[in-house]
Coordinates of C-alpha atoms and ligand atoms in Angstrom, one line a residue:
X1 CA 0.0 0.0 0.0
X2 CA 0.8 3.2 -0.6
X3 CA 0.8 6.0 2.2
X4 CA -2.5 8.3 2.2
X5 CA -3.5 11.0 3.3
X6 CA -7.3 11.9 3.8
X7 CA -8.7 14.9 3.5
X8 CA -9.8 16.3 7.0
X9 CA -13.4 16.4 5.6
X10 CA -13.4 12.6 5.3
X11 CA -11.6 12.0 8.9
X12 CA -15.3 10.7 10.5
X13 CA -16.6 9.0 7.7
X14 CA -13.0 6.7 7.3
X15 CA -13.4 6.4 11.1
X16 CA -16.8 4.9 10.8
X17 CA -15.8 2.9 7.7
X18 CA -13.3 1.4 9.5
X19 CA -15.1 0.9 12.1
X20 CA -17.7 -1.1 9.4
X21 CA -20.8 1.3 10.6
X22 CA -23.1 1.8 7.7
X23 CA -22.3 5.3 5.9
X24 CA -23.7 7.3 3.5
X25 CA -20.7 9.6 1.6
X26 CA -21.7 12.6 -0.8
X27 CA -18.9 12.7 -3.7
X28 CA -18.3 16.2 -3.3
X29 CA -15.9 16.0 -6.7
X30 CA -19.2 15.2 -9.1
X31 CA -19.2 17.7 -11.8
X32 CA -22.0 19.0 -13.8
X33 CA -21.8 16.1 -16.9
X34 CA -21.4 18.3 -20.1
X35 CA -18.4 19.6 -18.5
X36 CA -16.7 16.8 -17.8
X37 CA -18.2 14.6 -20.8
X38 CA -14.7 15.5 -23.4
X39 CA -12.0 14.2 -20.5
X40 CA -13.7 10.6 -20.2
X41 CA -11.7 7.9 -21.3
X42 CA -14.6 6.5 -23.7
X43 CA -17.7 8.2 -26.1
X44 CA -21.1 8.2 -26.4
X45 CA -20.2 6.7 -29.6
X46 CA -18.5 3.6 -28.0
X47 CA -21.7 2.9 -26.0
X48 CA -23.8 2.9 -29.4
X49 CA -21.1 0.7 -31.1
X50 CA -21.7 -1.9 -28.2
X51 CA -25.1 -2.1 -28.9
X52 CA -25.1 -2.4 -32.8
X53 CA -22.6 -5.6 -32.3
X54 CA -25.1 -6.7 -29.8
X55 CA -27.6 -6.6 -32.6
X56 CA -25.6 -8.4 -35.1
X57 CA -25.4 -11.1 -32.9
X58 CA -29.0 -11.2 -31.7
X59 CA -29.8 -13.9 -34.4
X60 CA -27.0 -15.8 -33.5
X61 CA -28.5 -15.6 -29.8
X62 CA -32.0 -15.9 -30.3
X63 CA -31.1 -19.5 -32.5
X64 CA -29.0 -21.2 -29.2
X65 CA -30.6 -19.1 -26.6
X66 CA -34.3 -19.5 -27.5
X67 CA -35.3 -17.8 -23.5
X68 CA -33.9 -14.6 -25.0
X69 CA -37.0 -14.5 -27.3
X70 CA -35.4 -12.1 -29.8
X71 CA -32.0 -12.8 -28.8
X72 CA -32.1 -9.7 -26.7
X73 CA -30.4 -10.0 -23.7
X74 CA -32.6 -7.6 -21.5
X75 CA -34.5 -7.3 -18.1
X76 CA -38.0 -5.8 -17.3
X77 CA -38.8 -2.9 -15.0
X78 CA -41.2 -3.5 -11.8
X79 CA -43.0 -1.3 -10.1
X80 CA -42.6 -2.2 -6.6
X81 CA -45.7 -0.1 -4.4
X82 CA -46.2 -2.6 -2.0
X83 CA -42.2 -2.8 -1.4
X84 CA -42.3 0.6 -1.0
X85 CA -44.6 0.2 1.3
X86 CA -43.1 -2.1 3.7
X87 CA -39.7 0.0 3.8
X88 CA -41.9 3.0 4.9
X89 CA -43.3 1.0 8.0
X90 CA -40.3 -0.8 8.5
X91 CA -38.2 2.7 8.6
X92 CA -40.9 4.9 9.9
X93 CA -40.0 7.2 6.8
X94 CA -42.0 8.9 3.7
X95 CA -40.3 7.5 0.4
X96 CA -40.7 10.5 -2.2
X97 CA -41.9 9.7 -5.5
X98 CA -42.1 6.0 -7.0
X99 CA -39.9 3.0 -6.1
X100 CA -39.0 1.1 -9.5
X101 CA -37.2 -2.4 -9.6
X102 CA -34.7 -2.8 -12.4
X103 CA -34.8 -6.8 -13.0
X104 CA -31.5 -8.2 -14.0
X105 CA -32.3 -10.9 -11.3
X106 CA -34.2 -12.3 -14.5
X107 CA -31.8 -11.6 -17.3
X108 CA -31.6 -14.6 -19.8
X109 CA -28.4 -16.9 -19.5
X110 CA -26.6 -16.1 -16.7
X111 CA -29.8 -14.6 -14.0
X112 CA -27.5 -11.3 -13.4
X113 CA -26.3 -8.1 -14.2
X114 CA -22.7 -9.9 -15.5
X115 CA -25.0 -11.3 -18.2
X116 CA -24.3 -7.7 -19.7
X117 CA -20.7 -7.1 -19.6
X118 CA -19.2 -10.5 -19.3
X119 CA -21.4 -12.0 -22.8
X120 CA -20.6 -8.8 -24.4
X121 CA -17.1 -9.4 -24.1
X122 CA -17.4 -12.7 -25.1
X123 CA -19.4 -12.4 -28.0
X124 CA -17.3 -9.1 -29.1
X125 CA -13.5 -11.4 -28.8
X126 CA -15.5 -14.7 -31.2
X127 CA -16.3 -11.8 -33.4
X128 CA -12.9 -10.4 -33.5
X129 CA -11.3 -13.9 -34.1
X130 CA -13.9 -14.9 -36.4
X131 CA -13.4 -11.9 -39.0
X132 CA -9.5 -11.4 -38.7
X133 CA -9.5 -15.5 -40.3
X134 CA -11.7 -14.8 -42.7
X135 CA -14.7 -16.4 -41.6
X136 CA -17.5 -13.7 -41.1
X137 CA -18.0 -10.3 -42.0
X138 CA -20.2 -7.7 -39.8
X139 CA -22.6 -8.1 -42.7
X140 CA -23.3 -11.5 -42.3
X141 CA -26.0 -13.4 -40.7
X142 CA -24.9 -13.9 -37.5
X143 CA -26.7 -17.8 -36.8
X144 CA -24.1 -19.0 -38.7
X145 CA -21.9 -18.9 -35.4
X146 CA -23.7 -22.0 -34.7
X147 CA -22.9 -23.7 -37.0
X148 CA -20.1 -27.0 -36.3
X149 CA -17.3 -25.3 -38.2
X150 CA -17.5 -22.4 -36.2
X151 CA -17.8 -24.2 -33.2
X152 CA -14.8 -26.8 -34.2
X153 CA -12.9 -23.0 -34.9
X154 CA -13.4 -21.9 -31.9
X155 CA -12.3 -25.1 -29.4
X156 CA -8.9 -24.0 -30.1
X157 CA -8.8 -21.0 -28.1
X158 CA -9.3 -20.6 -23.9
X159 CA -11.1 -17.8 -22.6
X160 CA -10.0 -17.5 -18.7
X161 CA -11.7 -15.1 -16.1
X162 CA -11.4 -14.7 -12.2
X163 CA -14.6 -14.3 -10.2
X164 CA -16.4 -14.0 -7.2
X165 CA -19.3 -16.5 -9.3
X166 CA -21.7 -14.5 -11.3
X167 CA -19.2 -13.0 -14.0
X168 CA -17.5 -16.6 -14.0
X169 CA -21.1 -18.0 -14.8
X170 CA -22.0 -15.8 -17.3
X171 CA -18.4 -15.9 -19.2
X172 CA -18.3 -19.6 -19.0
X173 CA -21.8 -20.1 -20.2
X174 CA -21.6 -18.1 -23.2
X175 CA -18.0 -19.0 -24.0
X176 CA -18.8 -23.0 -23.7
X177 CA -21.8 -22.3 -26.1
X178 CA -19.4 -20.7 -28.5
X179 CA -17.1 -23.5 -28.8
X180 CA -14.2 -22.2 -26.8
X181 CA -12.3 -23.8 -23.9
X182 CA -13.2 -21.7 -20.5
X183 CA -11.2 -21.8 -17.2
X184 CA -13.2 -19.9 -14.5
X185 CA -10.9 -19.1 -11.6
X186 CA -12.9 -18.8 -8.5
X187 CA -12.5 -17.4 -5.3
X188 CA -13.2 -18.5 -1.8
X189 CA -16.2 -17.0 -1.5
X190 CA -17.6 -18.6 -4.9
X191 CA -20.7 -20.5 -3.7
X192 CA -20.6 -24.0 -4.8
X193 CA -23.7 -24.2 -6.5
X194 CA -22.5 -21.3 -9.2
X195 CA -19.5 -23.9 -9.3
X196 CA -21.1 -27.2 -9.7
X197 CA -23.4 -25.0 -12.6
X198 CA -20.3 -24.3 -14.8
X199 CA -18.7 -27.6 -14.4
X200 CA -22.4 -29.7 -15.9
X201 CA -21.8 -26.9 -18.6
X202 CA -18.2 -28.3 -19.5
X203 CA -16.5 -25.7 -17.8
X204 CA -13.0 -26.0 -15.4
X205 CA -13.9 -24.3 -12.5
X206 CA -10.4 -23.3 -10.6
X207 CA -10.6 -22.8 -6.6
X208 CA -8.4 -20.7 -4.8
X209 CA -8.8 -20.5 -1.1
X210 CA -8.7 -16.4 -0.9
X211 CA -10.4 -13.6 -2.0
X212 CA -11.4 -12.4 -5.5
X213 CA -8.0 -10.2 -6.1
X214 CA -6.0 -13.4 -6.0
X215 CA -8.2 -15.0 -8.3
X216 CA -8.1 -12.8 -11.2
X217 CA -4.2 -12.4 -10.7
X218 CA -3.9 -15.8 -11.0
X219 CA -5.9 -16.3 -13.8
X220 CA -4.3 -13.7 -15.4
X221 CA -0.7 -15.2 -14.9
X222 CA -1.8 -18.5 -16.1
X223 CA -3.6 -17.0 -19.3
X224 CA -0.5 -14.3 -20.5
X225 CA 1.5 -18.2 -20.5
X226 CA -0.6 -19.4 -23.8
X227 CA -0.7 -17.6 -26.8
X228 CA -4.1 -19.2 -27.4
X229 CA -6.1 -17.3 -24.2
X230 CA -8.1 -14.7 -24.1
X231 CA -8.5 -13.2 -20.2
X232 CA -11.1 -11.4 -19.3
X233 CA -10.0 -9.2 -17.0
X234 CA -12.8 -7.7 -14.7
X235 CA -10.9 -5.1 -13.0
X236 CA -9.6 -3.2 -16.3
X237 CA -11.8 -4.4 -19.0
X238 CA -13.1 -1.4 -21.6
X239 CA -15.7 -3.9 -23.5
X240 CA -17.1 -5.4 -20.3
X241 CA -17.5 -1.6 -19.4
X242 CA -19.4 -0.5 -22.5
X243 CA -21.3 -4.0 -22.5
X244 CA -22.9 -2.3 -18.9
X245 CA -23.1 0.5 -20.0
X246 CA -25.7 -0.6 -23.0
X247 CA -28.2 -0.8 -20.5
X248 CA -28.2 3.3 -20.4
X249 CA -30.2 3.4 -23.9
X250 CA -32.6 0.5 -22.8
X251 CA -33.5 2.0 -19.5
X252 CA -34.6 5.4 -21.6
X253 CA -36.7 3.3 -23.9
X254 CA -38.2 1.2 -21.2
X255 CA -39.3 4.2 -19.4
X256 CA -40.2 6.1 -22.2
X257 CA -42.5 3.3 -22.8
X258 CA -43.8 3.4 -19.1
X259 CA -44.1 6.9 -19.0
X260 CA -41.8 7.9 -16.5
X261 CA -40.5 11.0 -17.2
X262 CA -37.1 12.4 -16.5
X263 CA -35.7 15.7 -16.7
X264 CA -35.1 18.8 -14.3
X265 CA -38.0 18.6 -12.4
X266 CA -38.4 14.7 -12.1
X267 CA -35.1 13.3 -11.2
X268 CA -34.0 10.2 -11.2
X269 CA -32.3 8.2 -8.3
X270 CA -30.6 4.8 -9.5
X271 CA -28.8 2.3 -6.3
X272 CA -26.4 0.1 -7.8
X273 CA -24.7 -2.2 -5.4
X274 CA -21.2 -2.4 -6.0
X275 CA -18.3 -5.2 -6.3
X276 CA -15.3 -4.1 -8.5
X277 CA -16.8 -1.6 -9.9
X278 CA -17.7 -2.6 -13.6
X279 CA -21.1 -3.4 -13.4
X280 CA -22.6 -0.4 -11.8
X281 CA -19.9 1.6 -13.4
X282 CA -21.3 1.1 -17.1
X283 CA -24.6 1.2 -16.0
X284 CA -24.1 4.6 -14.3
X285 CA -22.0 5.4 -17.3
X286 CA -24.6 4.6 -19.6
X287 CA -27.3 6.5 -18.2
X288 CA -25.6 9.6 -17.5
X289 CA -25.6 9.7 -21.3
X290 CA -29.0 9.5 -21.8
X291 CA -29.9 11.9 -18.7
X292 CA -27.0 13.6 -17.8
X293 CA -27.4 15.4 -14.5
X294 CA -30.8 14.2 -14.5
X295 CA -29.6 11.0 -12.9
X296 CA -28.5 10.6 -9.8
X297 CA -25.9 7.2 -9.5
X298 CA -25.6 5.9 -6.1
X299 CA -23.5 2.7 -5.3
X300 CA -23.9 0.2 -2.5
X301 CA -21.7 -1.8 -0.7
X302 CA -21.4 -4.4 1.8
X303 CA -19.6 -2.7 5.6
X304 CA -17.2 -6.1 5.1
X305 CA -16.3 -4.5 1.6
X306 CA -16.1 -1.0 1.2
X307 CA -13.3 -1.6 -1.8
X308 CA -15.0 1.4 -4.2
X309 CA -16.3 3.7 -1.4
X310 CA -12.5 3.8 0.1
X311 CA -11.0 4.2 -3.5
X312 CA -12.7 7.0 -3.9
X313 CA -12.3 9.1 -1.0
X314 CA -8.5 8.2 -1.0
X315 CA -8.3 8.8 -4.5
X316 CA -6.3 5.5 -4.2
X317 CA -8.0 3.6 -6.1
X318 CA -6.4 0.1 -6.4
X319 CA -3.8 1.5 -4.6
X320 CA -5.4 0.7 -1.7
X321 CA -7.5 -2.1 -0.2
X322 CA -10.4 -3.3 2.5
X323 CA -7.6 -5.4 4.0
X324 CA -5.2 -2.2 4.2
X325 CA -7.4 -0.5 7.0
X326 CA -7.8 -3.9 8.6
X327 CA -11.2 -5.0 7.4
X328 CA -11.6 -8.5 6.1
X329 CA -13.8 -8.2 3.1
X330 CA -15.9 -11.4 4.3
X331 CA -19.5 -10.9 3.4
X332 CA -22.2 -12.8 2.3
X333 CA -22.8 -10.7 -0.3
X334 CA -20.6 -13.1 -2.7
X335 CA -21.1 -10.6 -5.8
X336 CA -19.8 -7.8 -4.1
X337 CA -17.0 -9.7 -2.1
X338 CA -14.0 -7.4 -3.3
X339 CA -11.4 -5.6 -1.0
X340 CA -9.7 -3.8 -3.5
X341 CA -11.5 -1.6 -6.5
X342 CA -10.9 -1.0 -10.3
X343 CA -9.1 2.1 -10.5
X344 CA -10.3 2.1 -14.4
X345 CA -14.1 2.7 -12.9
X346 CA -12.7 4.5 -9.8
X347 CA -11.5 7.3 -11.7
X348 CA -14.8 7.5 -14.2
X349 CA -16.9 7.6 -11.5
X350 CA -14.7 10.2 -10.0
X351 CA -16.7 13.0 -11.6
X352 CA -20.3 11.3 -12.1
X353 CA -20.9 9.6 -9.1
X354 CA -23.1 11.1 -6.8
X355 CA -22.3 9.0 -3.9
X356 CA -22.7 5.4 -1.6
X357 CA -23.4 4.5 0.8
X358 CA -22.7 1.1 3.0
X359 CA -24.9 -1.8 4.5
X360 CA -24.9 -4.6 7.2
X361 CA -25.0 -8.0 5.7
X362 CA -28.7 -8.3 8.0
X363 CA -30.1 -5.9 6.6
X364 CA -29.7 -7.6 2.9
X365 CA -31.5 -10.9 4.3
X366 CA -34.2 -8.7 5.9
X367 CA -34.4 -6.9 2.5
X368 CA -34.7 -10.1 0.6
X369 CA -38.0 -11.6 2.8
X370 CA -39.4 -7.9 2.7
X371 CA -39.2 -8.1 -1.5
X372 CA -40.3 -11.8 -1.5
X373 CA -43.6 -11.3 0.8
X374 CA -44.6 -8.2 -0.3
X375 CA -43.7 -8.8 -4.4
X376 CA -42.9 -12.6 -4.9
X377 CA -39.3 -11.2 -6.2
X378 CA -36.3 -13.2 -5.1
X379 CA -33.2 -12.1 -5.3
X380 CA -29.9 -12.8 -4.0
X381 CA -28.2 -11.2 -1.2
X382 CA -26.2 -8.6 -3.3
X383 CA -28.6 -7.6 -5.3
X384 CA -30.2 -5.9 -2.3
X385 CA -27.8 -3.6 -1.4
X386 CA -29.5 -0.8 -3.1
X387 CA -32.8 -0.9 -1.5
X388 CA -31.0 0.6 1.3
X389 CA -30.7 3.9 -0.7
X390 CA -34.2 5.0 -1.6
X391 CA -34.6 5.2 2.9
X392 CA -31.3 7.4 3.1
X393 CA -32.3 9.7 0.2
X394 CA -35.7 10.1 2.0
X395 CA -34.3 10.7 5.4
X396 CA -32.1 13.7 7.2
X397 CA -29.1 12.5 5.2
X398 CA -30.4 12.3 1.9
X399 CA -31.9 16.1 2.4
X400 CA -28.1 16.9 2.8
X401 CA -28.1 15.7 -0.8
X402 CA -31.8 17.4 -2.2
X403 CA -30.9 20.7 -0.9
X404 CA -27.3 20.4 -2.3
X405 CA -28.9 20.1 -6.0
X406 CA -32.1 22.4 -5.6
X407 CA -34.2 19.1 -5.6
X408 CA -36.3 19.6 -1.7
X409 CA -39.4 21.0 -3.5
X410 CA -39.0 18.1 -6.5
X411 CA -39.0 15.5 -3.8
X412 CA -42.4 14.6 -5.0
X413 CA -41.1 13.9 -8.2
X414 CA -38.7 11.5 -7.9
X415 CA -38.2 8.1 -9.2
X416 CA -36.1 5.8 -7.2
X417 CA -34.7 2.8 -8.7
X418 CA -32.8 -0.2 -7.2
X419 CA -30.8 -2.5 -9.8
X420 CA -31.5 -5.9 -8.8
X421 CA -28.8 -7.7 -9.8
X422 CA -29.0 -11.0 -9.8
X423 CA -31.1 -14.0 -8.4
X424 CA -33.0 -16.3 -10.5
X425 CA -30.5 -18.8 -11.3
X426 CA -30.5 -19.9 -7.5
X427 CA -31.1 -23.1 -6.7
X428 CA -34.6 -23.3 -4.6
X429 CA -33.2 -24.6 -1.3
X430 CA -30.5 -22.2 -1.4
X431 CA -32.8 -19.3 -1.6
X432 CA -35.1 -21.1 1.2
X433 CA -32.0 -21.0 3.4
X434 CA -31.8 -17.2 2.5
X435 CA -35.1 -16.7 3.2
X436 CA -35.2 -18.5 6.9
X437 CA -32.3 -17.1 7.5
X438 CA -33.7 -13.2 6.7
X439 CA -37.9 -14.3 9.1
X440 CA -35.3 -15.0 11.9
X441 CA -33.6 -11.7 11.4
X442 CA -36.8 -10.0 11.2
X443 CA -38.2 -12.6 14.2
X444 CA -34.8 -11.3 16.5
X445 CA -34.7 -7.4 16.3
Ligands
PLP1 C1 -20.9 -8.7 -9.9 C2 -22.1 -8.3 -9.2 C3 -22.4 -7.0 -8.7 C4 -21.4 -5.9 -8.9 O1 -20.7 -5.8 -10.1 P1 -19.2 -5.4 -10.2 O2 -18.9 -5.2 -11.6 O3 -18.4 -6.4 -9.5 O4 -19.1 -4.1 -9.4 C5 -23.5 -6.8 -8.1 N1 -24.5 -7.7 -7.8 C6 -24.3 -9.0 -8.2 C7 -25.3 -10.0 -8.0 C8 -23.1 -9.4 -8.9 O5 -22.9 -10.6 -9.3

């Protein structure tokens, strides 16, 4: 590690974070969008590229993924009322405005928000080899990729990955299909049912007994020692970046289409929770191109794992870990199990972040039976991180925030929307355990 210094303004809040008490930081460096729009590292442009090679594949897609419908891989929105509801009597709070549900739980193939980024990459490197030997053109029908030849073609190259299990699940799944050969490297706190899932799929699953850093630098090692493989490399990947951040032009039709306006006076609030960084990074990224400073981008992580949040406020980046300040990055939040962040995202969200805030591993249990009684949504225990945002943003701390941004008399207005992030591929009695475990949570306090 590098020495630090912090800021005397951030002196309490790295107390408390240290101290892993819930927090809620306000990024004071977040800069009106237009001006900082011509310094970021990628376009608008890139973002619409992603999608049009998304499209060329959707035949491809729709022929071996037939749950994709129209080969688009895409989740609904939910409005949640009766959520929204339960978090005002459970809070004794007021939630402004509507609470929306963002449902990448149910996103076709890989049941997350990795099924975004990680088959975007994936489909993006088989197009790349596939055109640079001469065997498609962007032109082309894309079905054709599932056709033996290509498949035969492809078995001669490895795609690798490290992961905490959703990105190795969605990377292996798609990469199998292909043709190639996949190595997911996985860390400790990869549950074994994401493990056992890859391996029926003809995957090698790789287990390391520590955390997710290890993992990927391992993977990464082993893959730079054959010509052949292709690593994807979650904390510094561009393409799994701009695969996220597709979702920004999809969210604006989708609430176009619901009628859910956005601009000055109706402001939107999007909770991301938060691992390395790339997921909610695009995402964020993505919308603030469709909205600009319209959207407000708040992540969410785990008090076990406060890898971006401490980034951030150090200016470290991934410079500077969990484990550093003596926390031990064990959560049971196994998506967003990361002690140290991508400084590729860090320093994006730099500038268009609004904010985080931190929450109790509890609290993410009691989150998941509130969602499952009161909407039959069932989720897993990172992909409730957010709902833990529209309560702050509503409360004494969140006003901070409103006044900061002229938005107290828009409170009304607001749309809040949590990103649920993953879920449906869990096994039944898993999410049974989840859910006793969450009644006698809510039995106990
Ligand atoms: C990976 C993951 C996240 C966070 O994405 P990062 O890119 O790691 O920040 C959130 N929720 C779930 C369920 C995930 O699998």
């Amino acid at each position: 590690m590098e020495k630090f210094n912090i800021s005397e303004d951030y002196m309490p809040i790295f107390e408390d974070i240290k101290a892993l008490k819930e927090v809620f930081w306000i990024n004071p460096n977040l800069k009106k969008f237009d001006n900082v729009e011509e310094n970021l590292p990628l376009s608008f442009e890139d973002v619409l590229d992603a999608e049009e090679r998304l499209n060329r594949f959707k035949p491809y897609l729709k022929k071996v993924f037939p749950q994709t419908k129209d080969g688009t891989i895409e989740s609904y929105i939910s409005t949640i009322g009766r959520m929204k509801r339960r978090m005002e009597e459970d809070y004794n709070t007021d939630i402004h405005g509507k609470l929306i549900l963002k449902r990448d739980d149910s996103l076709p193939i890989a049941g997350s928000i990795k099924a975004r980024g990680g088959i975007y990459e994936v489909l993006k490197h088989a197009e790349t080899l596939a055109i640079e030997n001469g065997l498609l053109s962007t032109d082309d029908d894309y079905s054709k990729l599932a056709d033996e030849k290509f498949r035969k073609f492809f078995s001669q190259y490895t795609v690798q990955v490290g992961s905490t299990g959703n990105l190795g699940l969605s990377i292996g799944i798609m990469s199998a299909k292909l043709g190639f050969n996949v190595k997911v490297h996985m860390s400790s706190d990869a549950k074994q049912w994401k493990k056992d899932l890859l391996r029926s799929k003809g995957v090698e699953v790789i287990e390391y007994s520590s955390d997710y850093s290890k993992a990927v630098e391992e993977g990464r090692k082993l893959s730079m020692l054959n010509p052949k493989s292709y690593f994807i490399d979650d904390e510094n990947s561009v393409d799994l970046f701009l695969g996220y951040a597709v979702a920004g032009l999809r969210v604006k039709r989708q609430l176009d289409d619901m009628n859910i306006i956005v601009d000055e006076d109706h402001p939107l609030f999007v909770y991301l929770p938060c691992g390395v960084g790339g997921g909610p990074g695009g995402v964020a990224y993505g919308l603030k191109y469709m909205y600009k400073d319209n959207v407000h981008c708040f992540f969410a992580e785990p008090t076990h794992s406060p890898a971006m949040l401490l980034g951030l406020i150090t200016e470290l980046h991934d410079k500077i870990s969990v484990q550093d300040i003596g926390i031990d990055n064990k959560t049971e939040a196994d998506g967003l199990a990361v002690g140290r962040p991508s400084s590729f995202v860090g320093s994006i969200m730099d500038s268009i972040l609004s904010g985080e805030f931190t929450i109790e591993d509890n609290r993410l249990y009691k989150f998941l039976v509130s969602l499952a009684d009161e909407e039959n949504i069932y989720l897993e225990p990172s992909a409730l991180a957010g709902f833990l945002g529209p309560v702050i943003l509503s409360g004494e701390k969140g006003e901070e925030y409103l006044r900061k941004h002229n938005l107290l008399d828009k409170k009304a207005n607001i749309t809040h929307m949590c990103w649920a992030t993953g879920g449906s591929l869990v096994p039944e009695t898993i999410m049974k355990e989840y859910y006793n475990k969450g009644k006698k949570l809510i039995i106990g306090s």
